[in-house]
Short mmCIF file of C-alpha atoms in Angstrom, two decimals:
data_model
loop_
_atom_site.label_atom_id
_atom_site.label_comp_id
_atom_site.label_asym_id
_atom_site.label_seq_id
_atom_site.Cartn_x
_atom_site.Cartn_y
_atom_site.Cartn_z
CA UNK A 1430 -72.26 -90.58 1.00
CA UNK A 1431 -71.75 -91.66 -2.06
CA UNK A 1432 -67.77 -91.76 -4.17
CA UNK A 1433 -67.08 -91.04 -7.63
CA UNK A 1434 -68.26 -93.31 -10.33
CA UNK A 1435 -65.29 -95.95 -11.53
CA UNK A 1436 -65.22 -96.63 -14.94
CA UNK A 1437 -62.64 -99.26 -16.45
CA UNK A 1438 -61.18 -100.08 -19.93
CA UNK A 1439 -61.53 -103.59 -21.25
CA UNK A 1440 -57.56 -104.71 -21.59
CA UNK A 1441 -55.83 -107.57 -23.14
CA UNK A 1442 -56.48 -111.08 -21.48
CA UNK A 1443 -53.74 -113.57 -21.10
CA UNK A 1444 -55.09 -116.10 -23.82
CA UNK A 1445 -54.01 -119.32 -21.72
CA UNK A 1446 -56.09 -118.67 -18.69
CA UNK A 1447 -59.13 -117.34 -20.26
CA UNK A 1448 -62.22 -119.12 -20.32
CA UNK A 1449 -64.32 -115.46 -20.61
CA UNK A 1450 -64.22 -112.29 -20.83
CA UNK A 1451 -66.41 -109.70 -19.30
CA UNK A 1452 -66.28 -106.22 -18.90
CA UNK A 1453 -66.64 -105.30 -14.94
CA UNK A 1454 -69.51 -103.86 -14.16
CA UNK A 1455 -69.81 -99.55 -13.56
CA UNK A 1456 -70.45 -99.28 -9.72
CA UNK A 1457 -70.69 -96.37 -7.46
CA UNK A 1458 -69.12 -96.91 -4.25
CA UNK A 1459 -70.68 -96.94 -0.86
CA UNK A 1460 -68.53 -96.26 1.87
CA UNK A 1461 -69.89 -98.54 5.40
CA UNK A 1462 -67.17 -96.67 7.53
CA UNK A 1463 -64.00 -97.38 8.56
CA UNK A 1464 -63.46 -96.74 12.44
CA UNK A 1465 -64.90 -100.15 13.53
CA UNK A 1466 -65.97 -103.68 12.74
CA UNK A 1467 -69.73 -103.27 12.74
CA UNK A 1468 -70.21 -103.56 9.28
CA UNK A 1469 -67.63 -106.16 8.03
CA UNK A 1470 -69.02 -109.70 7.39
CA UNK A 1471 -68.37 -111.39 10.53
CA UNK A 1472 -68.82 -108.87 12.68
CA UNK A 1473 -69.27 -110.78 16.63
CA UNK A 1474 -68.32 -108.42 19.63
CA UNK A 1475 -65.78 -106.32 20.87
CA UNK A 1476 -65.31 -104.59 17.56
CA UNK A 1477 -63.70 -107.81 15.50
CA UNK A 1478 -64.85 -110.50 13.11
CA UNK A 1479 -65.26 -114.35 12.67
CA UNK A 1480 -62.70 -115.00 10.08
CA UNK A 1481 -63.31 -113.86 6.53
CA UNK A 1482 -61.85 -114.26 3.21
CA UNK A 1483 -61.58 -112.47 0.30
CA UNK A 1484 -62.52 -114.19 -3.27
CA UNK A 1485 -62.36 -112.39 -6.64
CA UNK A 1486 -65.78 -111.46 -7.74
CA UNK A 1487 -66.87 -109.89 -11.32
CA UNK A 1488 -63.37 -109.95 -12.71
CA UNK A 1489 -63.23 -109.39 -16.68
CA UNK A 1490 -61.59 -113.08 -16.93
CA UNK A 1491 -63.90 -115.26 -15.57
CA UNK A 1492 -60.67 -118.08 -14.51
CA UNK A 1493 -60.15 -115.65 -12.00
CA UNK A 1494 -63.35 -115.28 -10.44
CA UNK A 1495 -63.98 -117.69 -6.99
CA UNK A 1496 -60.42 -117.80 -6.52
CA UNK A 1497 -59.33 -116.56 -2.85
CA UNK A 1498 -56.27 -114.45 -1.80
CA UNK A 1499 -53.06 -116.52 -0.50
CA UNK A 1500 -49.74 -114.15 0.81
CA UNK A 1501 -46.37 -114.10 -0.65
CA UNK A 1502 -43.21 -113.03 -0.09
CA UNK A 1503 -41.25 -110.71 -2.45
CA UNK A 1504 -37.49 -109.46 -2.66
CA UNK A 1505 -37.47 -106.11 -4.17
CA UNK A 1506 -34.97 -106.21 -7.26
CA UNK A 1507 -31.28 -104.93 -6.53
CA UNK A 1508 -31.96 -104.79 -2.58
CA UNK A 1509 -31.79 -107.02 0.27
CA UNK A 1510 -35.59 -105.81 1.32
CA UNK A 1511 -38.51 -107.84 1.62
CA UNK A 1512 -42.01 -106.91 1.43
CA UNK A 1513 -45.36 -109.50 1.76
CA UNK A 1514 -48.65 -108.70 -0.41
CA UNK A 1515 -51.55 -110.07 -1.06
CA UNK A 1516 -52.35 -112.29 -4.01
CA UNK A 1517 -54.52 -114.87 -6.29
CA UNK A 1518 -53.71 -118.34 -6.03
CA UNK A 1519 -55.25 -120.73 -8.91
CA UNK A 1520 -55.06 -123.16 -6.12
CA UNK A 1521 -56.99 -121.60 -3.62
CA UNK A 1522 -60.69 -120.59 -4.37
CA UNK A 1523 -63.82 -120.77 -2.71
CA UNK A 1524 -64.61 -124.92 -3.23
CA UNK A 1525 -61.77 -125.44 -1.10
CA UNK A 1526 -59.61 -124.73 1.44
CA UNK A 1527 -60.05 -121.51 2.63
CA UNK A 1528 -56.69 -120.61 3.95
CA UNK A 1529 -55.60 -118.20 5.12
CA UNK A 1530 -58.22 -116.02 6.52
CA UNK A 1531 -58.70 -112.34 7.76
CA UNK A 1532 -60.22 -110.75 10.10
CA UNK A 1533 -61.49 -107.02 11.10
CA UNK A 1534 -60.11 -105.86 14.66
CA UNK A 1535 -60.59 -102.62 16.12
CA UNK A 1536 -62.16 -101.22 12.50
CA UNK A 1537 -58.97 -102.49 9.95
CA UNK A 1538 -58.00 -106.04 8.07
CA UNK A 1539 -55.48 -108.07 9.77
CA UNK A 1540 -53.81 -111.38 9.40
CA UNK A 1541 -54.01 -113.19 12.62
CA UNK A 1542 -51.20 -114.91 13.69
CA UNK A 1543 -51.35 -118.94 15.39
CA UNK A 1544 -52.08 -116.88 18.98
CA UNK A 1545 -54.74 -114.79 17.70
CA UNK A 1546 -56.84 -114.00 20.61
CA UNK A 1547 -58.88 -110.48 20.22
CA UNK A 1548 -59.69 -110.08 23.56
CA UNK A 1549 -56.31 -110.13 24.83
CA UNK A 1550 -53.51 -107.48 25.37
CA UNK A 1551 -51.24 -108.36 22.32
CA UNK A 1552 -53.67 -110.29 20.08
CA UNK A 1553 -50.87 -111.70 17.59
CA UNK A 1554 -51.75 -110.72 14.10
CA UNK A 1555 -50.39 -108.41 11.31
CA UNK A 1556 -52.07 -105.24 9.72
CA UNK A 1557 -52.98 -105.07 5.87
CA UNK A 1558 -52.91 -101.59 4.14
CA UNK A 1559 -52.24 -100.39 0.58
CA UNK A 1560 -48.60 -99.80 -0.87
CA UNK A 1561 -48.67 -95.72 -0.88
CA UNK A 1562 -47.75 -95.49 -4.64
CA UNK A 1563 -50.02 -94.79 -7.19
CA UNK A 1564 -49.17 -97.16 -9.98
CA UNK A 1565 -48.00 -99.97 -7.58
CA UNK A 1566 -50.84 -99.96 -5.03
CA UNK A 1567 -50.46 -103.22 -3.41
CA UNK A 1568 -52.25 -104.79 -0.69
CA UNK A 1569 -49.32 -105.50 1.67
CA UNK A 1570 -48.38 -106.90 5.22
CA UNK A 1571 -47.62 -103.34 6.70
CA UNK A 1572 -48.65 -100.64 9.20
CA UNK A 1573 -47.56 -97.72 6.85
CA UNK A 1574 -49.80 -98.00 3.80
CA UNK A 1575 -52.88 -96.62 3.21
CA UNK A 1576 -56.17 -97.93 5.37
CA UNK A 1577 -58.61 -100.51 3.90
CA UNK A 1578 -61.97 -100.37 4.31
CA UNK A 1579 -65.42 -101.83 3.36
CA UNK A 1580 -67.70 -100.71 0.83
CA UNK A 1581 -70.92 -101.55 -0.96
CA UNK A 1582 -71.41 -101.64 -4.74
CA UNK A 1583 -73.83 -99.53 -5.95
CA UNK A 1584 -75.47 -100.52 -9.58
CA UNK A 1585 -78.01 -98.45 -11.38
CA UNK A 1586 -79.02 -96.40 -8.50
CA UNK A 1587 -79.21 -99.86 -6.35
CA UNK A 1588 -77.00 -100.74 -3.55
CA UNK A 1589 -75.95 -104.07 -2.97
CA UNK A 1590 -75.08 -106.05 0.19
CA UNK A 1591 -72.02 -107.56 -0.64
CA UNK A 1592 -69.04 -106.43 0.56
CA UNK A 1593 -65.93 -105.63 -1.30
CA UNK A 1594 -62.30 -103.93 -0.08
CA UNK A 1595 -61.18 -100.89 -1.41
CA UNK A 1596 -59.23 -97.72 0.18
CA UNK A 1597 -60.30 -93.64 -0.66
CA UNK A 1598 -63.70 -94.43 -2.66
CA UNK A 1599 -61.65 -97.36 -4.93
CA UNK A 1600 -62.54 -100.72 -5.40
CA UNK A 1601 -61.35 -101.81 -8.75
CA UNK A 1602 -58.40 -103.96 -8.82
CA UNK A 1603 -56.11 -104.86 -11.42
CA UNK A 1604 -54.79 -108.54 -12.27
CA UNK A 1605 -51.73 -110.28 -14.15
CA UNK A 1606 -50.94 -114.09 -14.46
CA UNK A 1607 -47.28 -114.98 -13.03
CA UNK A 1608 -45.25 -117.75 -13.52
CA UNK A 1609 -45.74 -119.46 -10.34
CA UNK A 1610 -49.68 -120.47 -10.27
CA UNK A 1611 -50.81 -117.11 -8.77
CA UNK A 1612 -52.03 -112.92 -9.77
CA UNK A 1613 -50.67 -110.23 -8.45
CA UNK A 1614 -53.36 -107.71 -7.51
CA UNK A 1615 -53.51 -104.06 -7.18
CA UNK A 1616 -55.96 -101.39 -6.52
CA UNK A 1617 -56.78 -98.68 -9.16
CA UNK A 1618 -57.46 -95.15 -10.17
CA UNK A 1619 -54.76 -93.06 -7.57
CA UNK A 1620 -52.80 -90.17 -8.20
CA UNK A 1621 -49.58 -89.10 -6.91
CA UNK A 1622 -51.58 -86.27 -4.71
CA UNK A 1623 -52.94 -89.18 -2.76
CA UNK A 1624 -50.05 -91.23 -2.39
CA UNK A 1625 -46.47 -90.40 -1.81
CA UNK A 1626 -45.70 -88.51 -5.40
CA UNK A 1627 -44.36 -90.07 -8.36
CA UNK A 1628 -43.12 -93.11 -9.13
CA UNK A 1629 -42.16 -96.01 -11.89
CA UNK A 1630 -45.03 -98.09 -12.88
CA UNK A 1631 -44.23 -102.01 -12.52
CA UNK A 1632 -47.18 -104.28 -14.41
CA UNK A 1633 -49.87 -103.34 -16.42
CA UNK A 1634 -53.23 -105.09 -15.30
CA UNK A 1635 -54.44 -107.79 -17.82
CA UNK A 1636 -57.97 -107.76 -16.57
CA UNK A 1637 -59.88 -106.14 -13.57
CA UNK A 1638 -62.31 -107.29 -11.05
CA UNK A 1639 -63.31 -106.98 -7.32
CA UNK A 1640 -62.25 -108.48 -4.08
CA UNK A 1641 -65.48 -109.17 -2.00
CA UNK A 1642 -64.90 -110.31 1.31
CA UNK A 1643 -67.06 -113.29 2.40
CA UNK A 1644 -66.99 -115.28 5.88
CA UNK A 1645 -67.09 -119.10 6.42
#
């Protein structure tokens, strides 16, 4: 089965961290299913991975590309709530330490904890879904966003084997630079239909790109 055709706009880049810019490529998405491992990088036995990571691939600023995602902790403004998402670190890409890493379990992503054991009764790790709001569609630490899954690119009636994360046919994710060394990511092209209604846009994307998850 194949998903709607995404289609991006080439934006502003942040002028300090730009050493090119690109315009991501048009890809059809190719769903590999979501209900188990099997067809995650990784994939070993009893419906989990070896651990994977997930590095920015084919992003419109080409500083961004290679580097690998890193959690974070964020206070949401004028509460005393917390919520942990996903993003770039400029000091964590591919050519070195790969930390931390992912893995599928029982068909979704998940951040293993320092018991991690698959096989066992609690295995000790934490679920990653997508914020359920439209304009703020973060990948966050959470069991009540919306389910991630794998895909394949498809380019000019050719489908890849890479592997990139996405939710609901999407794989295009938007970037901006923060004070801080890092990029806060998240995924495009929802509507309130899909998500939880309306709501109040935070960042606009500088650039876009992919997140292609790779193994050791």
């Amino acid at each position: 089965m194949k998903v709607s055709r995404q289609f991006t706009r080439l934006p502003l880049i942040a002028p300090l961290l730009t050493t090119g810019t690109f315009a991501i490529p048009k890809v059809s998405t190719v769903p590999l299913g979501s209900n188990d491992c099997a067809r995650w990088p990784g994939y070993v036995d009893f419906d989990y991975t070896s651990p994977v990571y997930l590095v920015v691939d084919s992003a419109e600023n080409s500083t961004a590309n290679g580097l690998l995602t890193t959690v974070q902790e964020f206070t949401v403004p004028g509460t005393n709530t917390s919520s942990t998402r996903l993003v770039v670190s400029m000091n964590n890409s591919a050519s070195t330490v790969k930390l931390p890493s992912y893995r599928c379990h029982s068909g979704q992503l998940r951040l293993p904890g320092p018991n991690y054991d698959p096989t066992a009764a609690v295995v000790g790790e934490t679920l990653i879904t997508v914020h359920r709001d439209y304009q703020n569609s973060f990948p966050i630490l959470s069991e009540d966003g919306l389910r991630i899954a794998p895909y394949h690119h498809e380019i000019d009636w050719v489908e890849g084997e890479d592997v990139y994360l996405g939710t609901r046919g999407r794989t295009t994710f938007g970037f901006k630079y923060f004070d801080g060394g890092y990029f806060e990511i998240k995924l495009q092209g929802g509507t309130p239909e899909e998500y939880d209604g309306e709501s109040v846009k935070g960042w606009d994307p500088e650039f876009y790109g992919f997140l292609k998850v790779v193994t050791e």
